[in-house]
Amino acid sequence: MDLHLTDKVALITGASRGIGKYIAEALAREGCAVGICARSEDDLNETATHIRDAYGVSVYTEVADLTQSDTPGTFVEKAAEALGGVDIYVGNVGGNLRGDFMELSDDDWDAIIDLNLKSHVRASRAAIPHIRNAGGGSICYISSIYGRELGGAGLTLYNTTKSALISMGKVMAQELAPENIRVNTVAPGSIRFPGGSWDRRVKENPEAMQAFVEENLPIGRFGRAEEVADAVAFLVSERASLITGACINIDGGQSHSLI
Ligand SMILES: NC(=O)c1ccc[n+]([C@@H]2O[C@H](COP(=O)([O-])OP(=O)(O)OC[C@H]3O[C@@H](n4cnc5c(N)ncnc54)[C@H](OP(=O)(O)O)[C@@H]3O)[C@@H](O)[C@H]2O)c1
C-alpha cells in the first residue's frame, strides 16, 4: 500500500531513541522529511545521521527540553522554517513518575503534566497553523493502554495524563475536521526495544518478566517499536482519511477495556 507520504514534512517529539525514533524512521522510509527533538544532542545527531544515510531525506534536529514552556513552539517554528512547512505532527514525548498519590508533590504533578500533556498542547498550537497552510494534514499522539484503563497503584500521574491526551485529541478532532486535519491517538501496550525500560527490566529480572509476559500478553511476547511506528505511519497518511478522533490500541491484546 502506497501511503502517499513522499515529500510530506513530519515533526516527531522525543525521537532521538525509543518509539519516537522508530516512528521518525518509518516516516522517513515513506519519503517524509522529518524534524526531531530531544535533550541529548549526541543521541539526536546519531539518529539524524542514520536516517539521512538510510533514507536520503532531510532531517532537522533541535536540542530541546519540551517541559519548558517556550521550547515546543520554538521546535515547531524552526523545523517548519528549515523543512518548508508542516504536514504531520506526532506527539510522542512522554514519561512516567511512579508514586503513591499521597506522596506526590505539586512539582511532581507539574513535571509530568508538562511532559505528557502540555508539551503536546504547545507543539500542536504551533503546528496547526502550518498544517492549515498545507491544506490539511494529521496529528497523532502517543498515549498508552493506561490512558484507556487502570494501570494500577502508583500510576496516578501516568494514567491521568495519558487519559487527558486521548481526551484532548478527541475534542481537537471534532474542531479540526472541517479543515481537513485529522487527530488520532495510539495506545501502545508493553513495547520492548534495545535500551528501553522493558528491555532493562527483562535483563534485570528475566524470570519475573517471563511470568509477566505469560500472564499479561496474549500474543506471548512484548510489542516491537516497529509495530507502533507502522501503525502511526498509516494513521497519519491519507490512506486513513476516514479515521479521526480514534484511539487505536497497539498491544497484542494486552488491554482489557471494552471501549
Ligand atoms: N515503551 C513502552 O512500553 C510504552 C508503552 C506505552 C506508551 N509509551 C509511550 O510512548 C512514548 C515513547 O516512549 P519510549 O518508551 O520510547 O520512551 P523513551 O525510550 O524514554 O524515549 C523518550 C524519548 O523522548 C526524549 N525525551 C524525554 N524527555 C524529554 C524532554 N523533557 N524533552 C525532550 N525530549 C525528551 C528522549 O530523549 P532525551 O532523554 O535525550 O531527552 C527520547 O528520545 C511515551 O509517550 C510513552 O509514554 C511507551
Coordinates of C-alpha atoms and ligand atoms in Angstrom, one line a residue:
M1 CA 0.0 0.0 0.0
D2 CA 1.4 3.4 -1.0
L3 CA 0.9 5.8 1.9
H4 CA 1.4 8.8 -0.3
L5 CA 3.7 10.4 2.3
T6 CA 6.6 11.3 -0.1
D7 CA 7.8 14.8 0.4
K8 CA 5.5 15.4 3.4
V9 CA 7.0 17.1 6.5
A10 CA 6.6 15.2 9.8
L11 CA 7.7 16.5 13.2
I12 CA 8.1 13.9 15.9
T13 CA 8.9 14.9 19.5
G14 CA 11.2 12.8 21.7
A15 CA 12.6 11.0 18.7
S16 CA 16.3 10.5 19.4
R17 CA 15.6 7.0 20.7
G18 CA 12.8 4.6 21.6
I19 CA 9.4 4.6 19.9
G20 CA 9.8 8.2 18.6
K21 CA 13.0 7.2 16.8
Y22 CA 11.2 4.2 15.1
I23 CA 8.3 6.5 14.1
A24 CA 10.7 9.0 12.6
E25 CA 12.4 6.2 10.7
A26 CA 9.1 4.7 9.5
L27 CA 8.0 8.1 8.2
A28 CA 11.4 8.8 6.6
R29 CA 11.2 5.3 4.9
E30 CA 7.9 6.5 3.3
G31 CA 9.7 9.6 2.0
C32 CA 8.9 12.3 4.7
A33 CA 11.3 14.9 5.7
V34 CA 11.5 14.7 9.5
G35 CA 12.0 17.1 12.3
I36 CA 13.1 15.5 15.6
C37 CA 13.9 16.8 19.0
A38 CA 15.2 15.6 22.4
R39 CA 17.5 16.7 25.2
S40 CA 20.6 14.7 24.3
E41 CA 22.5 16.1 21.4
D42 CA 24.6 13.0 20.8
D43 CA 21.6 10.7 20.5
L44 CA 19.8 13.2 18.2
N45 CA 22.8 13.5 15.9
E46 CA 23.3 9.8 15.8
T47 CA 19.7 9.2 14.9
A48 CA 19.6 12.0 12.3
T49 CA 22.8 10.7 10.6
H50 CA 21.3 7.2 10.5
I51 CA 18.0 8.4 8.9
R52 CA 19.7 10.7 6.4
D53 CA 22.1 7.9 5.3
A54 CA 19.4 5.2 5.2
Y55 CA 16.6 7.1 3.5
G56 CA 18.1 10.2 1.9
V57 CA 15.6 12.6 3.4
S58 CA 16.1 15.9 5.1
V59 CA 16.3 15.7 8.9
Y60 CA 16.0 18.8 11.2
T61 CA 17.2 18.3 14.8
E62 CA 16.6 20.5 17.8
V63 CA 18.1 20.1 21.2
A64 CA 15.1 20.9 23.4
D65 CA 13.7 20.2 26.8
L66 CA 10.0 20.1 26.0
T67 CA 8.9 20.7 29.6
Q68 CA 10.0 24.3 29.2
S69 CA 7.0 26.5 28.1
D70 CA 8.6 28.0 25.0
T71 CA 10.6 25.1 23.6
P72 CA 7.8 23.0 21.9
G73 CA 6.7 26.1 19.9
T74 CA 10.3 27.0 19.1
F75 CA 11.0 23.5 17.9
V76 CA 8.0 23.6 15.6
E77 CA 8.7 27.0 14.2
K78 CA 12.4 26.3 13.5
A79 CA 11.6 22.9 12.0
A80 CA 8.9 24.4 9.8
E81 CA 11.3 27.0 8.5
A82 CA 14.1 24.5 7.8
L83 CA 11.9 21.9 6.2
G84 CA 9.4 24.2 4.4
G85 CA 6.2 23.7 6.5
V86 CA 4.5 21.0 8.5
D87 CA 2.1 18.3 7.3
I88 CA 2.2 15.9 10.3
Y89 CA 2.8 16.3 14.0
V90 CA 3.5 13.2 16.1
G91 CA 3.4 13.9 19.8
N92 CA 5.5 11.1 21.2
V93 CA 7.4 12.5 24.1
G94 CA 6.3 11.2 27.4
G95 CA 7.4 9.6 30.6
N96 CA 6.3 8.2 34.0
L97 CA 6.9 9.0 37.6
R98 CA 5.7 6.3 39.9
G99 CA 4.5 7.2 43.4
D100 CA 1.6 6.8 45.8
F101 CA -1.0 9.6 45.3
M102 CA -0.4 11.0 48.8
E103 CA 3.4 11.1 48.3
L104 CA 3.3 13.1 45.0
S105 CA 4.0 16.8 45.2
D106 CA 2.8 19.7 43.1
D107 CA 6.2 19.7 41.5
D108 CA 5.8 16.1 40.5
W109 CA 2.4 16.8 39.0
D110 CA 3.7 19.8 37.2
A111 CA 6.6 17.9 35.7
I112 CA 4.6 15.1 34.3
I113 CA 1.7 17.3 33.1
D114 CA 4.3 19.5 31.3
L115 CA 5.9 16.5 29.7
N116 CA 2.9 14.2 28.8
L117 CA 0.3 16.8 28.1
K118 CA 1.4 20.5 27.9
S119 CA 4.3 19.7 25.5
H120 CA 1.7 18.4 23.1
V121 CA -0.7 21.3 23.7
R122 CA 2.1 23.8 22.9
A123 CA 3.6 22.0 20.0
S124 CA 0.2 21.3 18.4
R125 CA -0.8 25.0 18.8
A126 CA 2.3 25.9 16.9
A127 CA 2.0 23.2 14.3
I128 CA -1.7 23.6 13.4
P129 CA -1.3 26.9 11.5
H130 CA 1.4 25.3 9.3
I131 CA -0.8 22.2 8.7
R132 CA -3.7 24.6 7.8
N133 CA -1.4 26.4 5.3
A134 CA -0.6 23.0 3.7
G135 CA -4.3 22.5 3.1
G136 CA -4.7 19.9 5.9
G137 CA -2.7 17.1 7.5
S138 CA -2.6 14.9 10.5
I139 CA -1.8 14.8 14.2
C140 CA -1.1 11.6 16.2
Y141 CA -0.4 11.4 19.9
I142 CA 1.3 8.5 21.6
S143 CA -0.8 7.7 24.7
S144 CA -0.8 4.3 26.4
I145 CA -3.3 1.5 27.1
Y146 CA -3.0 3.1 30.6
G147 CA -4.8 6.1 29.2
R148 CA -7.8 3.9 28.5
E149 CA -7.9 1.7 31.5
L150 CA -6.5 1.3 35.0
G151 CA -2.7 1.0 35.1
G152 CA -2.6 0.2 38.8
A153 CA -1.4 1.7 42.1
G154 CA 1.4 4.2 41.8
L155 CA 0.4 5.3 38.3
T156 CA -1.9 8.3 39.0
L157 CA 0.4 10.7 37.1
Y158 CA 0.8 8.4 34.1
N159 CA -2.8 7.2 34.0
T160 CA -4.2 10.8 34.4
T161 CA -2.0 12.4 31.8
K162 CA -2.3 9.7 29.2
S163 CA -6.2 9.8 29.5
A164 CA -6.1 13.5 29.2
L165 CA -4.1 13.2 25.9
I166 CA -6.8 10.9 24.5
S167 CA -9.5 13.3 25.6
M168 CA -7.7 16.3 24.1
G169 CA -7.2 14.5 20.8
K170 CA -10.8 13.5 20.6
V171 CA -12.1 17.1 21.0
M172 CA -9.4 18.5 18.7
A173 CA -10.5 16.0 16.0
Q174 CA -14.1 17.5 16.1
E175 CA -12.8 21.0 15.9
L176 CA -10.3 20.5 13.2
A177 CA -12.2 18.0 10.9
P178 CA -13.7 20.8 8.8
E179 CA -10.2 22.0 8.0
N180 CA -9.1 18.5 6.8
I181 CA -6.9 18.0 9.9
R182 CA -7.3 14.6 11.4
V183 CA -6.3 13.9 15.0
N184 CA -5.8 10.4 16.4
T185 CA -4.2 8.8 19.4
V186 CA -2.5 5.4 19.7
A187 CA -2.3 3.4 22.9
P188 CA 0.7 1.1 22.9
G189 CA 0.9 -1.8 25.4
S190 CA 4.3 -3.0 26.7
I191 CA 6.8 -2.3 23.9
R192 CA 10.4 -3.7 24.2
F193 CA 13.3 -2.2 22.2
P194 CA 17.1 -2.2 22.9
G195 CA 17.8 0.2 25.8
G196 CA 14.1 0.8 26.6
S197 CA 12.5 0.3 30.0
W198 CA 11.1 -3.1 29.3
D199 CA 14.4 -4.3 27.9
R200 CA 16.1 -3.2 31.1
R201 CA 13.5 -5.0 33.3
V202 CA 13.9 -8.2 31.2
K203 CA 17.7 -8.0 31.7
E204 CA 17.4 -7.3 35.4
N205 CA 14.8 -10.0 36.1
P206 CA 14.2 -12.4 33.2
E207 CA 12.1 -14.9 35.2
A208 CA 9.7 -12.3 36.6
M209 CA 9.4 -10.7 33.1
Q210 CA 8.7 -14.1 31.5
A211 CA 5.9 -14.6 34.1
F212 CA 4.7 -11.1 33.2
V213 CA 4.5 -12.0 29.5
E214 CA 2.7 -15.2 30.2
E215 CA 0.1 -13.5 32.4
N216 CA -0.4 -10.3 30.6
L217 CA 0.5 -10.5 26.9
P218 CA -1.9 -12.8 25.0
I219 CA 0.4 -12.9 21.9
G220 CA 3.2 -14.3 24.1
R221 CA 5.8 -11.5 23.6
F222 CA 6.4 -7.8 24.0
G223 CA 5.4 -5.5 21.3
R224 CA 8.0 -4.1 19.0
A225 CA 8.6 -0.4 18.4
E226 CA 8.4 -1.0 14.6
E227 CA 4.8 -2.2 15.1
V228 CA 3.8 1.0 16.8
A229 CA 5.7 3.0 14.1
D230 CA 3.9 1.3 11.2
A231 CA 0.5 1.9 12.7
V232 CA 1.4 5.6 13.2
A233 CA 2.6 5.9 9.7
F234 CA -0.7 4.5 8.4
L235 CA -2.8 6.8 10.7
V236 CA -1.0 10.0 9.7
S237 CA -1.3 9.1 6.0
E238 CA -4.1 9.9 3.6
R239 CA -4.9 6.2 3.5
A240 CA -6.5 6.7 6.9
S241 CA -8.7 9.5 5.6
L242 CA -11.8 8.5 7.4
I243 CA -10.1 7.9 10.8
T244 CA -10.2 10.8 13.1
G245 CA -10.9 11.1 16.8
A246 CA -9.9 7.5 17.2
C247 CA -7.6 5.9 19.8
I248 CA -6.1 2.7 18.4
N249 CA -4.7 0.0 20.8
I250 CA -1.3 -1.4 19.6
D251 CA -0.9 -4.0 22.3
G252 CA -1.2 -7.6 21.1
G253 CA -4.4 -7.9 23.1
Q254 CA -2.9 -6.8 26.4
S255 CA -5.6 -4.3 27.4
H256 CA -8.9 -5.2 28.9
S257 CA -11.0 -2.2 28.2
L258 CA -14.2 -2.7 26.1
I259 CA -14.2 0.9 24.9
Ligands
LIG1 N1 7.8 1.8 25.9 C1 6.6 1.4 26.2 O1 6.3 0.2 26.5 C2 5.4 2.4 26.1 C3 4.1 1.9 26.3 C4 3.0 2.8 26.1 C5 3.3 4.1 25.8 N2 4.5 4.5 25.7 C6 4.7 6.0 25.3 O2 5.5 6.1 24.2 C7 6.2 7.3 24.2 C8 7.7 6.9 24.0 O3 8.1 6.0 25.0 P1 9.6 5.3 25.0 O4 9.4 4.1 25.8 O5 10.1 5.2 23.6 O6 10.4 6.4 25.8 P2 12.0 6.6 25.9 O7 12.7 5.4 25.5 O8 12.2 7.1 27.3 O9 12.4 7.8 24.9 C9 11.9 9.0 25.1 C10 12.4 10.0 24.1 O10 11.9 11.3 24.4 C11 13.1 12.1 24.7 N3 12.7 13.0 25.9 C12 12.4 12.6 27.1 N4 12.2 13.7 27.9 C13 12.3 14.7 27.1 C14 12.1 16.1 27.3 N5 11.8 16.6 28.5 N6 12.2 17.0 26.3 C15 12.6 16.5 25.1 N7 12.7 15.2 24.8 C16 12.6 14.3 25.8 C17 14.2 11.2 25.0 O11 15.5 11.8 24.7 P3 16.3 12.6 25.9 O12 16.2 11.8 27.1 O13 17.7 12.8 25.3 O14 15.6 13.9 26.0 C18 13.9 10.1 24.0 O15 14.3 10.5 22.7 C19 6.0 7.9 25.6 O16 4.9 8.9 25.4 C20 5.5 6.7 26.4 O17 4.7 7.1 27.5 C21 5.6 3.7 25.8

